[in-house]
Amino acid sequence: MQAFRFTNRTPFKSYFQPSSLPKIIARTYAMPNQSIPPLNDPSLFKQNVAYVNGEWIKAKSGKTFEAHDPSTGKLIGTCPEFDKADTDNAIAVAAAALPSFRQTTGRQRARMLHKWYQLMMDNQEDLARLITWENGKPLADAKGEVAYAASFFEWFAEEAPRVEGDTISPSIPGNRVFTVKEPVGVCGLITPWNFPAAMVTRKIGPALAAGCTVVAKSPGETPFTALAVAELAHRAGIPKGVVNIISALANTAEVGAALTSSPIVRKVSFTGSTGVGKLLMKQSADTLKKLSFELGGNAPFIVFDDADLDLAVAGAITSKFRSSGQTCVCANRIYIQKGIYDKFAAAFAEKVKGFKVGGGYDEGVTHGPLIHERAISKVDAHVRDAEKKGGKVVVGGHKMSHLGTNFFEPTVITGMTVDMQLSSEETFGPVAGLFPFETEKEVVDFANKAEVGLAGYFFSRDIHRIYRVAEALEVGMVGVNTGLISDPAAPFGGVKFSGFGREGSKYGIAEYQITKMVTLGGMGQPLQGS
């Protein structure tokens, strides 16, 4: 998943002053080529500050970095460039808050999370506008992300009172054995830019439900959504020090190392690339932290000749082009059985021709920009490589420079072969390559050849095939006859180089807990008295 990176970019000086915030928003929204309406609540837009110990603070160095609108390239605002000292301070704050917070009951934590959920839904429009502004996705998609993000608070609010241990039948007469679930402690959370609200809440929700305190590093490309979510945490009455959200861009590596090397931080959860995940795991080794990593993907999407064709086309559209292909679970390799290949390709291409690409606030836009020019370069390289090796571009295939530097046409390529880059690399963009296949075994072998194993999809109406293929795919999640598998009730995570651990569902809270066993001896004595 190309969603998190280390960078040596030089930090920038402050551009705006916090005291002029309402004026800033009005002026910024009035910039040329900007069509962003003002926020209903301008105080949700936080600049030059991060959220630590229930307060809005600047970096000790005074340094800031800039975030830009991917649609226009224009400056959105600046955020604090935290360093190791700033991060260590946030960790210490979270540690100080832990003894009190871990003693709260599950029901008390549930009420906090539910209030935070309700505040997110009450401010759905403003949060969506912030997401579209800094991420670029169409406003309708951004609203959907806010609802999805808030649902993790709702789900884990319901899980918090149901954190229960077990009574175990002992092997030794006279002993009684039971287990209790306890919070793992201070958690370091590192989130990506592609879902700036949902990736934060998917980690914070279970951590708080379990009784942990957190230090969450927001993505450098999209910091403002996470800061708005922090403001809502403050309004929800989350105790000071329980939730701390920090920011960095040039110092991302330094902040990551501070979180992974600190003996105070007992758990790190990371969503991003496999390469960075390996580095963070090495850095965590000396302090033996509990880890959960959701890393790179290269999802196979298989359509068998007995599939419902219309359903398969719709599923492929949803899976491949959601957020312009910038999701870790989106279809990357689309395999179509030869008997229906031409028919599927024609129907699929026709749907893609109906897309409208543009700024996320523009009327009727279905797909926005990619996050930056590096993403555009990678997408373009994959298309050119496929063309060079015999692939045929039937829709799109080019940069959309007339819209801006970060726009690329939604693209469909037929005649794909396994020697093309797209077959082995995650594109993370709006390019759908259609690979033909003949047999069930052949396509499963193709699918499992990848070193990663996050999600996989297939369409079939044969119940026996459904079980065979679902069990044979080497992935952590399988979508059968659907292209959309994200659900707070369902465990999210991968195998192989896609990482380990699960987010969401009843399994997600376990990532933030330890199981303590208690044995009581001498309990088998006879009843007293005559």
Coordinates of C-alpha atoms in Angstrom, one line a residue:
M1 CA 0.0 0.0 0.0
Q2 CA 1.6 3.2 -1.1
A3 CA 0.2 5.3 1.6
F4 CA 3.0 6.2 4.0
R5 CA 6.5 7.4 3.2
F6 CA 9.6 8.7 4.7
T7 CA 10.8 12.0 3.2
N8 CA 13.6 14.5 3.5
R9 CA 11.5 17.4 2.4
T10 CA 12.6 20.6 4.1
P11 CA 10.0 22.0 6.5
F12 CA 8.4 25.4 5.6
K13 CA 7.8 28.4 7.8
S14 CA 4.4 29.3 9.1
Y15 CA 2.0 30.8 6.6
F16 CA -1.1 31.7 8.6
Q17 CA -1.7 32.8 12.2
P18 CA -4.2 30.8 14.2
S19 CA -5.9 34.0 15.4
S20 CA -7.1 34.8 11.9
L21 CA -8.7 31.4 11.3
P22 CA -12.2 32.4 10.1
K23 CA -10.7 35.0 7.8
I24 CA -8.2 32.4 6.5
I25 CA -10.9 30.0 5.5
A26 CA -12.9 32.6 3.7
R27 CA -9.9 33.9 1.8
T28 CA -8.5 30.4 1.0
Y29 CA -11.8 29.2 -0.3
A30 CA -11.9 32.3 -2.5
M31 CA -8.6 31.5 -4.3
P32 CA -8.8 31.2 -8.1
N33 CA -9.9 27.7 -9.2
Q34 CA -11.2 27.0 -5.7
S35 CA -14.9 26.1 -5.4
I36 CA -14.8 25.0 -1.7
P37 CA -17.7 26.4 0.3
P38 CA -16.9 27.7 3.8
L39 CA -17.2 25.2 6.7
N40 CA -20.3 25.4 8.8
D41 CA -17.9 25.3 11.8
P42 CA -14.6 27.0 10.9
S43 CA -13.1 26.0 14.3
L44 CA -12.7 22.5 13.0
F45 CA -9.9 23.7 10.7
K46 CA -6.8 23.6 12.8
Q47 CA -3.5 25.1 11.7
N48 CA 0.0 25.2 13.2
V49 CA -1.1 23.2 16.1
A50 CA -1.4 19.5 17.2
Y51 CA -3.5 18.0 19.9
V52 CA -1.5 16.8 23.0
N53 CA -2.8 16.5 26.6
G54 CA -6.2 18.0 25.6
E55 CA -4.5 21.2 24.4
W56 CA -3.6 22.6 21.0
I57 CA 0.2 23.1 20.9
K58 CA 2.9 24.0 18.4
A59 CA 6.2 22.2 17.7
K60 CA 8.9 23.2 20.2
S61 CA 11.1 24.2 17.3
G62 CA 8.4 26.4 15.9
K63 CA 8.8 24.6 12.5
T64 CA 5.8 23.8 10.3
F65 CA 5.2 22.1 7.0
E66 CA 2.7 22.8 4.2
A67 CA -0.2 20.8 2.9
H68 CA -1.6 21.4 -0.6
D69 CA -4.8 20.7 -2.4
P70 CA -4.1 17.9 -4.9
S71 CA -6.7 19.2 -7.3
T72 CA -5.2 22.7 -7.7
G73 CA -1.8 22.5 -6.0
K74 CA -2.7 25.5 -3.9
L75 CA -1.7 25.8 -0.3
I76 CA -4.3 24.6 2.2
G77 CA -2.3 25.5 5.4
T78 CA 0.5 24.6 7.7
C79 CA 0.9 22.1 10.5
P80 CA 3.6 21.6 13.2
E81 CA 6.7 19.7 12.3
F82 CA 7.0 17.5 15.3
D83 CA 10.4 15.9 16.1
K84 CA 11.6 13.3 18.6
A85 CA 11.3 15.6 21.6
D86 CA 7.8 16.6 20.7
T87 CA 6.9 12.9 20.2
D88 CA 8.5 11.9 23.5
N89 CA 6.4 14.5 25.3
A90 CA 3.2 13.2 23.7
I91 CA 4.2 9.6 24.8
A92 CA 4.8 10.8 28.4
V93 CA 1.4 12.5 28.4
A94 CA -0.3 9.3 27.2
A95 CA 1.6 7.3 29.9
A96 CA 0.5 9.7 32.6
A97 CA -3.2 9.4 31.5
L98 CA -3.1 5.6 31.3
P99 CA -3.4 4.6 35.0
S100 CA -6.7 6.6 35.4
F101 CA -8.2 5.7 32.0
R102 CA -7.5 2.0 32.3
Q103 CA -9.6 2.0 35.5
T104 CA -12.7 3.3 33.8
T105 CA -15.4 0.8 33.1
G106 CA -16.2 -0.5 29.7
R107 CA -19.6 1.2 29.9
Q108 CA -17.9 4.6 30.7
R109 CA -15.6 4.2 27.7
A110 CA -18.6 3.2 25.6
R111 CA -20.4 6.5 26.4
M112 CA -17.3 8.5 25.4
L113 CA -17.0 6.7 22.1
H114 CA -20.7 7.0 21.3
K115 CA -20.6 10.7 22.0
W116 CA -17.6 11.0 19.7
Y117 CA -19.4 9.0 17.0
Q118 CA -22.4 11.3 17.2
L119 CA -20.3 14.4 17.0
M120 CA -18.7 13.0 13.8
M121 CA -22.1 12.4 12.3
D122 CA -23.3 15.8 13.3
N123 CA -20.3 17.3 11.5
Q124 CA -20.3 15.0 8.6
E125 CA -20.6 17.7 6.0
D126 CA -17.6 19.7 7.3
L127 CA -15.4 16.7 7.8
A128 CA -16.2 15.6 4.2
R129 CA -15.2 19.0 2.9
L130 CA -11.9 18.8 4.7
I131 CA -11.3 15.3 3.3
T132 CA -12.0 16.5 -0.3
W133 CA -9.9 19.5 0.2
E134 CA -6.7 17.7 1.3
N135 CA -7.2 14.3 -0.3
G136 CA -9.1 15.2 -3.5
K137 CA -11.8 12.5 -3.5
P138 CA -15.3 13.6 -4.6
L139 CA -17.4 15.0 -1.9
A140 CA -19.9 12.2 -2.0
D141 CA -17.1 9.7 -1.5
A142 CA -15.8 11.8 1.4
K143 CA -19.2 11.8 3.1
G144 CA -19.2 8.1 2.8
E145 CA -15.8 7.9 4.4
V146 CA -16.9 10.0 7.3
A147 CA -19.9 7.7 8.0
Y148 CA -17.5 4.7 7.7
A149 CA -15.0 6.3 10.0
A150 CA -17.6 7.2 12.6
S151 CA -18.9 3.6 12.5
F152 CA -15.8 2.4 14.2
F153 CA -16.5 4.5 17.2
E154 CA -20.1 3.2 17.2
W155 CA -18.9 -0.4 16.8
F156 CA -16.3 -0.3 19.5
A157 CA -18.6 1.6 21.8
E158 CA -20.7 -1.5 21.7
E159 CA -17.7 -3.8 22.2
A160 CA -16.2 -1.9 25.2
P161 CA -18.7 -3.2 27.8
R162 CA -18.3 -6.8 26.5
V163 CA -14.6 -7.2 27.1
E164 CA -14.7 -10.5 28.9
G165 CA -12.3 -13.3 30.0
D166 CA -12.9 -17.0 30.5
T167 CA -13.3 -19.5 33.2
I168 CA -11.0 -22.5 32.4
S169 CA -11.3 -26.1 33.6
P170 CA -8.0 -26.8 35.3
S171 CA -5.9 -30.0 35.0
I172 CA -4.9 -29.9 38.7
P173 CA -7.6 -30.7 41.3
G174 CA -8.2 -27.9 43.8
N175 CA -7.1 -25.2 41.3
R176 CA -9.4 -22.6 39.8
V177 CA -8.3 -20.8 36.6
F178 CA -9.7 -17.7 34.9
T179 CA -8.5 -15.0 32.6
V180 CA -9.0 -11.3 32.4
K181 CA -8.5 -8.9 29.5
E182 CA -6.3 -5.9 30.2
P183 CA -5.3 -2.9 28.0
V184 CA -1.8 -3.3 26.5
G185 CA -0.9 0.2 27.5
V186 CA 0.3 3.3 25.5
C187 CA -0.2 2.8 21.7
G188 CA 1.6 4.4 18.8
L189 CA -0.6 4.7 15.7
I190 CA 0.6 5.6 12.2
T191 CA -2.0 6.3 9.6
P192 CA -2.0 6.9 5.8
W193 CA -3.4 9.6 3.6
N194 CA -5.9 7.7 1.4
F195 CA -8.6 7.5 4.2
P196 CA -7.6 10.4 6.5
A197 CA -10.6 9.9 8.8
A198 CA -11.3 6.2 8.7
M199 CA -7.7 5.0 9.2
V200 CA -7.5 7.1 12.4
T201 CA -10.8 6.0 13.9
R202 CA -10.2 2.3 12.9
K203 CA -7.2 2.3 15.2
I204 CA -8.3 4.7 18.0
G205 CA -11.7 3.1 18.4
P206 CA -10.5 -0.3 19.6
A207 CA -7.6 1.2 21.6
L208 CA -9.9 3.3 23.7
A209 CA -12.5 0.6 24.0
A210 CA -9.8 -1.6 25.5
G211 CA -8.7 1.1 27.9
C212 CA -5.5 2.2 26.2
T213 CA -4.2 5.7 25.6
V214 CA -2.8 6.7 22.2
V215 CA -0.3 8.8 20.3
A216 CA -1.5 9.0 16.7
K217 CA 0.7 10.4 13.9
S218 CA -1.5 12.0 11.2
P219 CA -0.4 11.6 7.5
G220 CA 1.8 14.5 6.3
E221 CA -0.2 14.8 3.0
T222 CA -3.6 15.0 4.8
P223 CA -3.2 16.2 8.4
F224 CA -6.2 18.4 8.8
T225 CA -8.9 15.8 8.9
A226 CA -7.3 14.0 11.8
L227 CA -6.9 17.3 13.7
A228 CA -10.7 18.0 13.2
V229 CA -11.4 14.5 14.6
A230 CA -9.2 15.4 17.6
E231 CA -11.3 18.6 18.1
L232 CA -14.4 16.4 18.3
A233 CA -12.7 14.1 20.8
H234 CA -12.2 17.2 23.0
R235 CA -15.8 18.1 22.7
A236 CA -16.8 14.5 23.4
G237 CA -15.1 14.8 26.8
I238 CA -12.3 12.3 26.1
P239 CA -10.0 12.8 29.2
K240 CA -6.8 14.8 28.7
G241 CA -3.9 12.7 27.5
V242 CA -6.0 9.8 26.3
V243 CA -6.0 10.8 22.7
N244 CA -3.0 12.7 21.3
I245 CA -2.7 13.5 17.6
I246 CA 0.6 14.8 16.3
S247 CA 1.9 15.8 12.8
A248 CA 5.1 15.7 10.8
L249 CA 6.3 15.5 7.2
A250 CA 10.1 16.1 7.0
N251 CA 10.5 14.5 10.4
T252 CA 8.3 11.5 9.7
A253 CA 11.1 9.0 10.0
E254 CA 12.2 10.6 13.3
V255 CA 8.7 10.5 14.7
G256 CA 8.3 6.9 13.6
A257 CA 11.5 5.9 15.3
A258 CA 10.5 7.6 18.5
L259 CA 7.3 5.7 18.6
T260 CA 8.9 2.3 17.8
S261 CA 11.9 2.7 20.1
S262 CA 10.2 4.1 23.2
P263 CA 9.9 1.5 26.0
I264 CA 6.8 3.3 27.2
V265 CA 4.9 2.5 24.0
R266 CA 3.7 -1.1 24.2
K267 CA 1.9 -1.4 20.9
V268 CA 2.4 0.1 17.4
S269 CA -0.3 -0.1 14.7
F270 CA 0.7 0.9 11.2
T271 CA -1.0 1.1 7.8
G272 CA 1.2 1.7 4.8
S273 CA 3.8 0.2 2.6
T274 CA 5.5 -3.2 3.2
G275 CA 8.9 -1.6 3.0
V276 CA 8.2 0.9 5.8
G277 CA 6.4 -1.9 7.8
K278 CA 9.6 -4.0 7.7
L279 CA 11.6 -1.0 9.0
L280 CA 9.2 -0.2 11.8
M281 CA 9.2 -3.9 12.8
K282 CA 13.0 -3.8 13.1
Q283 CA 12.9 -0.6 15.1
S284 CA 10.4 -2.2 17.5
A285 CA 12.4 -5.3 18.1
D286 CA 14.5 -4.0 21.0
T287 CA 11.4 -3.1 23.1
L288 CA 9.4 -6.2 22.0
K289 CA 6.2 -4.4 21.2
K290 CA 2.9 -5.8 20.2
L291 CA 2.5 -5.0 16.5
S292 CA -0.3 -4.9 13.9
F293 CA 0.6 -4.0 10.4
E294 CA -1.7 -3.6 7.4
L295 CA 0.7 -3.3 4.5
G296 CA 0.8 -3.6 0.7
G297 CA -1.8 -5.2 -1.5
N298 CA -2.0 -6.5 -5.0
A299 CA -5.6 -7.8 -5.0
P300 CA -6.7 -10.4 -7.6
F301 CA -10.2 -10.0 -9.0
I302 CA -11.4 -13.1 -10.7
V303 CA -14.5 -13.5 -12.9
F304 CA -15.5 -17.0 -13.8
D305 CA -17.6 -17.8 -16.9
D306 CA -20.6 -18.8 -14.7
A307 CA -20.7 -15.4 -12.9
D308 CA -23.5 -13.0 -13.1
L309 CA -21.9 -10.7 -15.6
D310 CA -23.7 -7.5 -14.6
L311 CA -22.9 -8.1 -11.0
A312 CA -19.3 -8.8 -11.8
V313 CA -18.9 -5.6 -13.8
A314 CA -20.5 -3.5 -11.1
G315 CA -18.2 -5.2 -8.5
A316 CA -15.1 -4.6 -10.5
I317 CA -16.0 -0.9 -11.0
T318 CA -16.5 -0.5 -7.3
S319 CA -13.4 -2.4 -6.3
K320 CA -11.0 -0.9 -8.9
F321 CA -12.0 2.7 -9.1
R322 CA -13.1 3.6 -5.6
S323 CA -11.0 6.7 -4.6
S324 CA -9.4 6.6 -8.1
G325 CA -7.8 3.2 -7.3
Q326 CA -6.0 4.6 -4.2
T327 CA -7.0 1.9 -1.8
C328 CA -5.0 -1.0 -0.4
V329 CA -7.8 -3.5 -1.2
C330 CA -8.7 -2.3 -4.7
A331 CA -8.6 -4.8 -7.6
N332 CA -5.1 -4.6 -9.1
R333 CA -5.1 -7.7 -11.3
I334 CA -8.5 -8.4 -13.0
Y335 CA -8.7 -12.0 -14.3
I336 CA -11.5 -12.9 -16.7
Q337 CA -12.2 -16.4 -17.9
K338 CA -11.8 -16.6 -21.7
G339 CA -15.3 -17.6 -22.4
I340 CA -16.7 -14.2 -21.3
Y341 CA -13.5 -12.1 -21.7
D342 CA -14.7 -10.0 -24.6
K343 CA -18.2 -9.5 -23.3
F344 CA -16.9 -8.4 -19.9
A345 CA -14.3 -6.1 -21.3
A346 CA -16.8 -4.3 -23.5
A347 CA -19.3 -3.9 -20.7
F348 CA -16.6 -2.8 -18.2
A349 CA -15.1 -0.3 -20.6
E350 CA -18.5 1.2 -21.3
K351 CA -19.0 1.9 -17.6
V352 CA -15.6 3.5 -17.3
K353 CA -16.3 5.8 -20.3
G354 CA -19.2 7.3 -18.2
F355 CA -16.9 8.6 -15.4
K356 CA -16.4 12.3 -14.9
V357 CA -13.0 13.4 -13.6
G358 CA -12.4 16.7 -11.9
G359 CA -12.2 18.6 -8.7
G360 CA -14.0 16.9 -5.8
Y361 CA -16.4 19.7 -5.3
D362 CA -17.5 20.0 -9.0
E363 CA -21.0 18.9 -9.9
G364 CA -21.3 15.4 -11.2
V365 CA -17.6 14.5 -10.7
T366 CA -17.1 10.8 -10.0
H367 CA -13.3 10.7 -9.7
G368 CA -10.8 13.2 -8.4
P369 CA -7.0 13.6 -8.6
L370 CA -4.3 11.3 -7.4
I371 CA -2.5 12.5 -4.3
H372 CA 0.7 13.8 -5.9
E373 CA 2.8 13.8 -9.0
R374 CA 4.8 10.7 -7.9
A375 CA 1.5 8.8 -8.0
I376 CA 0.8 10.0 -11.5
S377 CA 4.3 9.0 -12.7
K378 CA 3.9 5.5 -11.4
V379 CA 0.4 5.1 -13.0
D380 CA 1.7 6.4 -16.3
A381 CA 4.7 4.0 -16.1
H382 CA 2.5 1.0 -15.7
V383 CA 0.3 2.0 -18.6
R384 CA 3.3 2.6 -20.9
D385 CA 4.9 -0.7 -19.8
A386 CA 1.6 -2.6 -20.7
E387 CA 1.4 -0.9 -24.1
K388 CA 5.1 -1.7 -24.8
K389 CA 4.4 -5.4 -24.0
G390 CA 1.3 -5.8 -26.2
G391 CA -1.5 -4.5 -24.0
K392 CA -4.3 -2.5 -25.7
V393 CA -5.6 0.7 -24.0
V394 CA -9.3 0.7 -24.8
V395 CA -10.2 3.6 -22.5
G396 CA -8.1 6.4 -21.1
G397 CA -4.4 5.9 -20.7
H398 CA -3.2 9.5 -20.4
K399 CA -2.5 12.3 -18.0
M400 CA -5.2 15.0 -17.9
S401 CA -2.9 18.0 -17.8
H402 CA -5.7 20.4 -18.6
L403 CA -7.2 19.7 -15.2
G404 CA -3.9 19.8 -13.3
T405 CA -0.7 17.9 -12.6
N406 CA -2.4 15.2 -10.5
F407 CA -5.1 14.0 -12.8
F408 CA -5.1 10.7 -14.9
E409 CA -7.7 9.3 -17.1
P410 CA -9.5 6.2 -15.7
T411 CA -8.0 3.5 -17.9
V412 CA -8.9 0.0 -19.1
I413 CA -6.2 -2.2 -20.8
T414 CA -7.0 -5.5 -22.5
G415 CA -4.6 -8.3 -23.5
M416 CA -2.6 -8.1 -20.2
T417 CA 0.2 -10.7 -19.6
V418 CA 2.0 -11.8 -16.5
D419 CA 5.3 -10.2 -17.5
M420 CA 3.8 -6.7 -17.2
Q421 CA 4.6 -4.4 -14.2
L422 CA 1.0 -4.2 -13.2
S423 CA 0.9 -8.0 -12.7
S424 CA 3.5 -7.8 -9.9
E425 CA 3.3 -4.2 -8.6
E426 CA 0.6 -2.4 -6.8
T427 CA -0.5 0.5 -9.2
F428 CA -2.5 2.5 -6.6
G429 CA -4.2 4.4 -9.3
P430 CA -7.2 4.3 -11.8
V431 CA -5.8 1.6 -14.2
A432 CA -7.6 -1.6 -14.8
G433 CA -5.7 -4.3 -16.6
L434 CA -7.8 -7.3 -17.8
F435 CA -5.9 -10.6 -17.9
P436 CA -7.5 -13.7 -19.6
F437 CA -7.3 -17.1 -18.1
E438 CA -8.6 -20.6 -18.9
T439 CA -8.8 -22.8 -15.8
E440 CA -9.6 -22.5 -12.1
K441 CA -6.2 -23.8 -11.1
E442 CA -4.4 -21.5 -13.5
V443 CA -6.0 -18.4 -12.1
V444 CA -5.5 -19.3 -8.5
D445 CA -1.8 -19.9 -9.2
F446 CA -1.6 -16.5 -10.9
A447 CA -3.4 -14.9 -7.9
N448 CA -1.2 -16.6 -5.3
K449 CA 2.1 -15.7 -7.1
A450 CA 2.1 -12.3 -5.4
E451 CA 4.3 -12.0 -2.3
V452 CA 1.5 -10.0 -0.7
G453 CA -1.9 -11.3 0.4
L454 CA -4.3 -8.6 1.6
A455 CA -7.6 -9.0 -0.3
G456 CA -8.9 -11.1 -3.2
Y457 CA -12.3 -11.2 -5.0
F458 CA -14.0 -13.6 -7.3
F459 CA -17.4 -14.0 -8.9
S460 CA -19.1 -17.3 -9.5
R461 CA -22.6 -18.9 -9.0
D462 CA -21.1 -22.4 -8.4
I463 CA -21.3 -23.1 -4.6
H464 CA -18.6 -25.8 -4.8
R465 CA -16.3 -23.5 -6.7
I466 CA -17.0 -20.7 -4.2
Y467 CA -15.7 -22.9 -1.3
R468 CA -12.7 -24.2 -3.3
V469 CA -11.4 -20.9 -4.5
A470 CA -12.1 -19.0 -1.2
E471 CA -10.1 -21.6 0.7
A472 CA -7.3 -21.7 -2.0
L473 CA -6.6 -17.9 -2.2
E474 CA -3.7 -16.8 -0.1
V475 CA -5.2 -13.6 1.2
G476 CA -6.5 -12.4 4.5
M477 CA -9.9 -11.3 3.1
V478 CA -12.1 -12.7 0.3
G479 CA -15.0 -11.0 -1.4
V480 CA -17.3 -13.4 -3.2
N481 CA -19.7 -11.8 -5.6
T482 CA -19.0 -8.4 -4.2
G483 CA -16.3 -5.8 -4.7
L484 CA -16.8 -4.0 -1.4
I485 CA -15.7 -5.8 1.8
S486 CA -15.0 -3.0 4.3
D487 CA -17.2 -3.2 7.3
P488 CA -16.5 -2.3 11.0
A489 CA -18.0 -5.7 11.9
A490 CA -15.6 -7.7 9.7
P491 CA -11.9 -8.3 10.5
F492 CA -9.6 -6.4 8.2
G493 CA -6.0 -7.6 7.5
G494 CA -3.7 -9.7 5.4
V495 CA -1.2 -12.5 5.2
K496 CA 2.3 -12.9 3.8
F497 CA 3.9 -9.5 3.1
S498 CA 0.6 -7.7 3.6
G499 CA 1.2 -7.9 7.4
F500 CA -0.5 -9.4 10.4
G501 CA -3.1 -8.5 13.0
R502 CA -6.7 -7.5 12.3
E503 CA -8.7 -4.2 12.5
G504 CA -12.4 -3.9 13.1
S505 CA -14.7 -6.6 14.4
K506 CA -14.5 -8.4 17.7
Y507 CA -10.9 -9.4 16.7
G508 CA -9.8 -5.8 16.4
I509 CA -10.1 -5.0 20.1
A510 CA -7.9 -8.0 20.9
E511 CA -4.9 -6.3 19.2
Y512 CA -5.0 -3.8 22.1
Q513 CA -5.3 -6.2 24.9
I514 CA -3.3 -8.7 26.9
T515 CA -4.8 -11.9 28.4
K516 CA -3.8 -12.3 32.0
M517 CA -4.3 -15.7 33.6
V518 CA -5.1 -16.1 37.3
T519 CA -4.8 -19.5 39.1
L520 CA -6.3 -19.9 42.6
G521 CA -4.8 -22.9 44.5
G522 CA -6.2 -24.8 47.5
M523 CA -9.8 -24.4 46.4
G524 CA -10.8 -28.0 46.5
Q525 CA -11.3 -28.3 50.3
P526 CA -14.5 -30.0 51.6
L527 CA -17.4 -28.0 53.0
Q528 CA -16.9 -26.9 56.6
G529 CA -19.1 -28.1 59.5
S530 CA -20.9 -31.4 60.4

